[in-house]
Coordinates of C-alpha atoms in Angstrom, one line a residue:
X1 CA 27.5 -14.1 8.8
X2 CA 26.3 -17.3 7.8
X3 CA 25.4 -18.0 3.9
X4 CA 22.1 -18.8 3.3
X5 CA 20.0 -20.1 0.4
X6 CA 18.5 -16.6 -0.2
X7 CA 22.0 -15.1 -0.7
X8 CA 22.3 -17.1 -3.9
X9 CA 18.9 -16.4 -5.2
X10 CA 20.0 -14.0 -7.6
X11 CA 21.0 -15.6 -10.6
X12 CA 21.6 -12.7 -13.2
X13 CA 21.9 -8.7 -12.9
X14 CA 21.4 -7.1 -16.0
X15 CA 21.9 -3.5 -17.0
X16 CA 19.0 -2.1 -19.2
X17 CA 20.4 1.4 -19.6
X18 CA 22.7 3.6 -18.0
X19 CA 23.1 7.5 -18.6
X20 CA 24.9 8.1 -15.1
X21 CA 27.8 10.2 -14.7
X22 CA 31.0 7.8 -13.8
X23 CA 31.5 7.6 -10.1
X24 CA 28.6 10.1 -9.0
X25 CA 28.2 9.4 -5.4
X26 CA 25.0 11.3 -5.3
X27 CA 22.9 8.6 -7.2
X28 CA 19.7 7.5 -5.5
X29 CA 19.0 3.8 -5.3
X30 CA 15.5 2.8 -5.6
X31 CA 14.4 -0.6 -5.7
X32 CA 11.1 -2.4 -6.8
X33 CA 10.0 -6.5 -6.1
X34 CA 7.2 -7.3 -8.8
X35 CA 6.0 -10.3 -10.4
X36 CA 4.6 -9.9 -14.2
X37 CA 1.2 -8.5 -13.0
X38 CA 2.8 -5.4 -11.5
X39 CA 5.2 -4.5 -14.2
X40 CA 2.6 -2.0 -15.4
X41 CA 1.9 -0.3 -11.8
X42 CA 5.7 -0.2 -11.5
X43 CA 6.2 1.8 -14.5
X44 CA 3.7 4.2 -13.6
X45 CA 5.3 4.7 -10.0
X46 CA 8.9 5.0 -11.6
X47 CA 7.3 7.4 -14.3
X48 CA 5.9 9.7 -11.4
X49 CA 9.0 9.6 -9.2
X50 CA 11.1 10.6 -12.3
X51 CA 8.4 13.5 -13.1
X52 CA 8.8 15.0 -9.6
X53 CA 12.7 14.9 -9.5
X54 CA 13.8 15.8 -13.2
X55 CA 17.4 16.6 -12.1
X56 CA 18.3 13.6 -9.7
X57 CA 20.3 11.0 -10.7
X58 CA 18.7 7.7 -9.9
X59 CA 19.9 4.0 -10.3
X60 CA 16.4 1.9 -10.4
X61 CA 16.7 -2.0 -9.3
X62 CA 14.0 -4.3 -10.4
X63 CA 13.9 -7.7 -8.7
X64 CA 11.6 -10.2 -10.5
X65 CA 11.5 -13.7 -11.9
X66 CA 10.4 -12.6 -15.4
X67 CA 9.9 -9.2 -17.3
X68 CA 8.2 -9.0 -20.7
X69 CA 10.3 -7.3 -23.7
X70 CA 7.5 -4.9 -24.0
X71 CA 8.0 -3.7 -20.4
X72 CA 11.6 -3.5 -20.8
X73 CA 11.4 -1.4 -24.1
X74 CA 9.0 0.9 -22.2
X75 CA 11.5 1.3 -19.0
X76 CA 14.0 2.3 -21.7
X77 CA 11.5 5.2 -22.8
X78 CA 11.8 6.7 -19.4
X79 CA 15.5 8.0 -19.7
X80 CA 15.1 10.9 -21.9
X81 CA 17.6 13.7 -20.8
X82 CA 17.6 12.6 -17.0
X83 CA 20.7 10.6 -15.4
X84 CA 19.3 7.0 -14.8
X85 CA 20.4 3.5 -14.7
X86 CA 18.0 0.6 -14.6
X87 CA 19.2 -2.8 -13.5
X88 CA 17.3 -5.9 -13.8
X89 CA 17.8 -8.5 -11.2
X90 CA 16.5 -12.1 -11.9
X91 CA 16.5 -14.9 -9.6
X92 CA 15.0 -18.3 -9.5
X93 CA 12.4 -18.7 -6.6
X94 CA 13.3 -22.0 -5.0
X95 CA 14.2 -20.0 -2.0
X96 CA 10.3 -19.1 -1.7
X97 CA 9.2 -22.7 -1.4
X98 CA 8.8 -22.7 2.4
X99 CA 7.6 -19.3 2.8
X100 CA 3.7 -19.3 3.2
X101 CA 1.0 -18.2 0.7
X102 CA -1.5 -15.7 3.0
X103 CA -4.8 -14.8 1.8
X104 CA -4.6 -12.9 -1.6
X105 CA -0.9 -11.9 -1.2
X106 CA 1.4 -13.7 -3.9
X107 CA 4.9 -14.6 -2.8
X108 CA 6.3 -11.9 -4.8
X109 CA 5.9 -9.9 -1.6
X110 CA 8.8 -11.5 -0.2
X111 CA 11.1 -10.3 -3.2
X112 CA 11.9 -7.1 -1.4
X113 CA 14.0 -9.0 1.1
X114 CA 16.6 -9.9 -1.6
X115 CA 17.0 -6.2 -2.3
X116 CA 19.8 -5.2 0.6
X117 CA 22.3 -8.1 -0.1
X118 CA 22.0 -7.3 -3.9
X119 CA 21.9 -3.6 -3.7
X120 CA 25.1 -3.5 -1.0
X121 CA 27.9 -3.8 -4.0
X122 CA 26.2 -0.3 -5.3
X123 CA 25.1 1.7 -2.2
X124 CA 24.6 1.6 1.5
X125 CA 21.2 2.6 1.3
X126 CA 18.1 2.0 -0.6
X127 CA 14.5 3.2 -1.1
X128 CA 11.9 0.6 -1.6
X129 CA 8.5 1.5 -3.3
X130 CA 5.6 -0.7 -3.9
X131 CA 4.2 -0.9 -7.4
X132 CA 1.0 0.3 -6.7
X133 CA 1.9 3.9 -5.8
X134 CA 2.2 7.4 -7.4
X135 CA 4.6 9.9 -6.3
X136 CA 3.0 13.5 -6.1
X137 CA 5.7 15.3 -4.4
X138 CA 9.3 15.6 -3.2
X139 CA 11.3 12.9 -1.6
X140 CA 14.6 14.9 -1.8
X141 CA 14.4 15.7 2.0
X142 CA 15.1 11.9 2.7
X143 CA 17.9 11.6 0.3
X144 CA 20.6 12.9 3.1
X145 CA 18.7 12.0 6.2
X146 CA 20.9 10.5 8.9
X147 CA 19.9 6.9 9.1
X148 CA 23.1 5.5 10.9
X149 CA 20.9 4.4 14.0
X150 CA 18.2 2.5 12.5
X151 CA 17.7 -0.4 10.0
X152 CA 14.7 0.9 8.3
X153 CA 12.8 4.2 8.0
X154 CA 8.9 3.7 7.2
X155 CA 5.5 5.3 7.5
X156 CA 2.9 4.2 9.7
X157 CA -0.1 2.4 8.4
X158 CA -4.0 3.7 9.0
X159 CA -4.7 4.2 12.6
X160 CA -7.2 1.2 12.2
X161 CA -4.5 -0.9 11.2
X162 CA -2.3 -0.2 14.1
X163 CA -5.3 -0.8 16.7
X164 CA -5.6 -4.2 15.2
X165 CA -2.1 -5.2 14.5
X166 CA -0.2 -4.1 17.4
X167 CA -2.2 -6.2 20.2
X168 CA -2.3 -9.0 17.8
X169 CA 1.5 -9.2 17.3
X170 CA 2.5 -7.9 20.7
X171 CA 3.9 -4.4 19.6
X172 CA 4.8 -2.2 22.4
X173 CA 5.4 1.1 20.9
X174 CA 2.1 1.8 19.1
X175 CA 3.7 1.6 15.9
X176 CA 2.7 -0.6 13.2
X177 CA 4.5 0.5 9.7
X178 CA 3.5 -0.1 6.1
X179 CA 6.2 -1.8 4.1
X180 CA 5.0 -0.2 0.8
X181 CA 7.8 2.3 1.4
X182 CA 10.9 1.6 3.1
X183 CA 14.5 3.5 3.4
X184 CA 16.9 0.8 4.2
X185 CA 20.3 1.1 6.1
X186 CA 22.0 -1.8 4.3
X187 CA 25.1 -2.2 6.1
X188 CA 22.8 -2.4 9.6
X189 CA 20.5 -4.8 7.8
X190 CA 23.3 -7.3 6.7
X191 CA 25.1 -6.9 10.1
X192 CA 22.0 -8.1 11.8
X193 CA 21.3 -10.8 9.4
X194 CA 18.0 -9.7 9.0
X195 CA 16.6 -11.5 5.9
X196 CA 17.4 -14.7 7.4
X197 CA 15.7 -13.6 10.6
X198 CA 12.6 -12.6 8.6
X199 CA 12.6 -15.9 6.5
X200 CA 12.9 -17.9 10.0
X201 CA 10.0 -16.1 11.4
X202 CA 7.8 -16.4 8.3
X203 CA 8.3 -20.2 8.2
X204 CA 7.6 -20.5 11.6
X205 CA 4.6 -18.3 12.1
X206 CA 4.1 -16.5 8.9
X207 CA 0.8 -18.4 8.1
X208 CA -0.8 -16.9 11.2
X209 CA -0.1 -13.5 9.8
X210 CA -2.7 -11.0 8.5
X211 CA 0.1 -9.4 6.3
X212 CA 3.0 -11.6 6.2
X213 CA 6.0 -9.6 4.8
X214 CA 4.6 -6.4 6.8
X215 CA 3.8 -8.2 10.3
X216 CA 7.5 -10.0 10.1
X217 CA 9.2 -6.6 9.5
X218 CA 7.2 -4.9 12.3
X219 CA 7.7 -7.7 14.9
X220 CA 11.6 -7.9 14.1
X221 CA 12.6 -4.3 13.6
X222 CA 9.9 -2.7 16.1
X223 CA 12.9 -1.2 18.1
X224 CA 15.2 -0.5 14.9
X225 CA 12.7 1.7 12.8
X226 CA 12.5 5.6 12.2
X227 CA 8.7 6.2 12.0
X228 CA 8.6 8.9 9.1
X229 CA 5.6 11.4 8.6
X230 CA 2.6 9.8 6.9
X231 CA 3.2 12.1 3.7
X232 CA 5.8 9.8 2.6
X233 CA 3.4 6.9 2.2
X234 CA -0.2 8.2 2.3
X235 CA -2.6 5.1 2.5
X236 CA -5.8 5.2 0.2
X237 CA -8.0 2.2 -0.2
X238 CA -10.2 2.8 -3.3
X239 CA -12.8 0.5 -2.3
X240 CA -13.0 1.9 1.4
X241 CA -13.7 5.2 -0.3
X242 CA -16.8 4.2 -2.2
X243 CA -17.5 4.5 -5.9
X244 CA -17.2 8.3 -6.6
X245 CA -15.4 9.6 -3.5
X246 CA -13.8 13.0 -3.7
X247 CA -10.7 12.4 -1.3
X248 CA -8.3 15.4 -0.5
X249 CA -4.9 14.5 0.5
X250 CA -3.0 17.0 2.5
X251 CA -0.8 19.6 0.8
X252 CA 2.2 18.0 1.7
X253 CA 1.7 14.6 0.4
X254 CA 4.7 12.9 -1.4
X255 CA 3.3 9.7 -2.3
X256 CA -0.2 8.0 -2.4
X257 CA -0.3 4.3 -1.8
X258 CA -3.1 2.6 -3.4
X259 CA -3.8 -0.2 -1.0
X260 CA -6.6 -3.0 -1.0
X261 CA -7.9 -5.3 -4.0
X262 CA -8.8 -2.5 -6.2
X263 CA -6.2 -0.6 -8.1
X264 CA -6.2 2.7 -10.1
X265 CA -5.4 0.5 -13.5
X266 CA -8.8 -1.2 -12.7
X267 CA -11.4 0.0 -14.8
X268 CA -13.9 -0.4 -12.1
X269 CA -12.1 1.9 -9.5
X270 CA -13.3 5.2 -9.3
X271 CA -12.9 8.9 -7.5
X272 CA -10.7 11.8 -7.9
X273 CA -7.4 9.9 -6.8
X274 CA -8.1 7.2 -9.3
X275 CA -8.2 10.1 -11.9
X276 CA -5.2 11.7 -10.6
X277 CA -3.4 8.2 -11.1
X278 CA -4.8 8.1 -14.8
X279 CA -3.4 11.5 -15.4
X280 CA 0.1 10.0 -15.0
X281 CA -0.8 6.7 -16.7
X282 CA -1.6 8.6 -19.9
X283 CA 1.5 10.6 -20.4
X284 CA 3.5 7.5 -19.6
X285 CA 4.8 4.9 -21.8
X286 CA 2.4 2.2 -20.7
X287 CA -0.5 4.7 -22.1
X288 CA -1.4 2.2 -25.0
X289 CA -2.5 -0.3 -22.7
X290 CA -5.9 -0.7 -21.7
X291 CA -7.1 -0.6 -18.1
X292 CA -8.1 -4.1 -16.5
X293 CA -11.8 -5.1 -17.1
X294 CA -13.9 -6.9 -14.5
X295 CA -13.6 -10.4 -14.3
X296 CA -15.6 -11.4 -11.3
X297 CA -19.1 -10.4 -10.3
X298 CA -18.1 -8.1 -7.4
X299 CA -15.9 -6.4 -9.9
X300 CA -18.8 -6.2 -12.6
X301 CA -21.3 -4.8 -10.1
X302 CA -19.0 -2.0 -9.2
X303 CA -17.8 -1.3 -12.8
X304 CA -21.8 -1.0 -13.5
X305 CA -22.2 1.7 -10.6
X306 CA -19.1 3.5 -12.0
X307 CA -20.6 3.8 -15.6
X308 CA -23.8 5.0 -13.9
X309 CA -22.3 7.5 -12.2
X310 CA -20.6 8.5 -15.5
X311 CA -24.1 8.4 -16.9
X312 CA -23.1 5.7 -19.4
X313 CA -26.4 4.1 -18.6
X314 CA -26.3 1.6 -21.5
X315 CA -22.9 0.5 -20.4
X316 CA -23.9 0.2 -17.0
X317 CA -26.9 -1.9 -17.9
X318 CA -24.4 -4.2 -19.8
X319 CA -22.4 -4.6 -16.8
X320 CA -25.2 -5.1 -14.5
X321 CA -26.6 -8.0 -16.5
X322 CA -23.3 -9.5 -16.7
X323 CA -23.0 -9.1 -12.7
X324 CA -26.4 -11.1 -12.5
X325 CA -25.3 -13.8 -14.8
X326 CA -22.0 -14.5 -12.9
X327 CA -23.3 -14.3 -9.6
X328 CA -26.8 -16.2 -9.8
X329 CA -26.3 -18.4 -12.9
X330 CA -22.7 -19.6 -12.9

């Protein structure tokens, strides 16, 4: 296998905590790829994962270029009595220079491509989770799933996404999976030089993709992916479901993925699934952090509507005035 720039990208791996039994082969490896803006979201996702698997031994791998001391301290509070290891993998971002910036997506979406080569020293399989997700059920059926015949396991994106992206990308199977949850077969990923193939495709065509990391994965792994039930990555867009939408998820839902621009840690989110997220938020080590306040006029307008729905009329008027000021007078 050729040696590429990205193989040397991880500069330091630091153990933040480790309460795992020695040589326990039942450990489940889970990875996140984040920038500093998503550290809190990752913390809530991890908190919810541990809450629903209280006896499972996890090794958590965090891939980032920086992590604040406060977030490290909060992560250490998650250990409790559960067997848990957390390893921080820090890297320089020189390997990202040639990769495209597309739309609102930061280059941190590409961090996940470093995961297989780094986690290979610990395990032959790893779960990847986006940091805007909430675990609400049991992932254990996947812990021993036979994935020897594929590189990747993932769930399909929405019907609309499949209808749009399959013809655009030339996908023949009718599947277009969401990359916010993946179970990766590491040896098969490495044997196929998958990371370098993704990077090459992104450099050549990524600027034309709507969802760069996800589109590249779907093109390259269309015939090497096992499509899992939607319950493992249930897609929910807060904005698309209006200001105060009561949305029912299927009873067997394992994870809710809050896609779209509005996240449940934004004060201008709303609806019962946002409130569900906040239930976990308030129990977590990140509970002392305030929700993000609106910065742009569209966010201010939505926040005014949220306040109105909550019958906080004075606050609603305040934010509507701010919306008008920022839209028409700035």
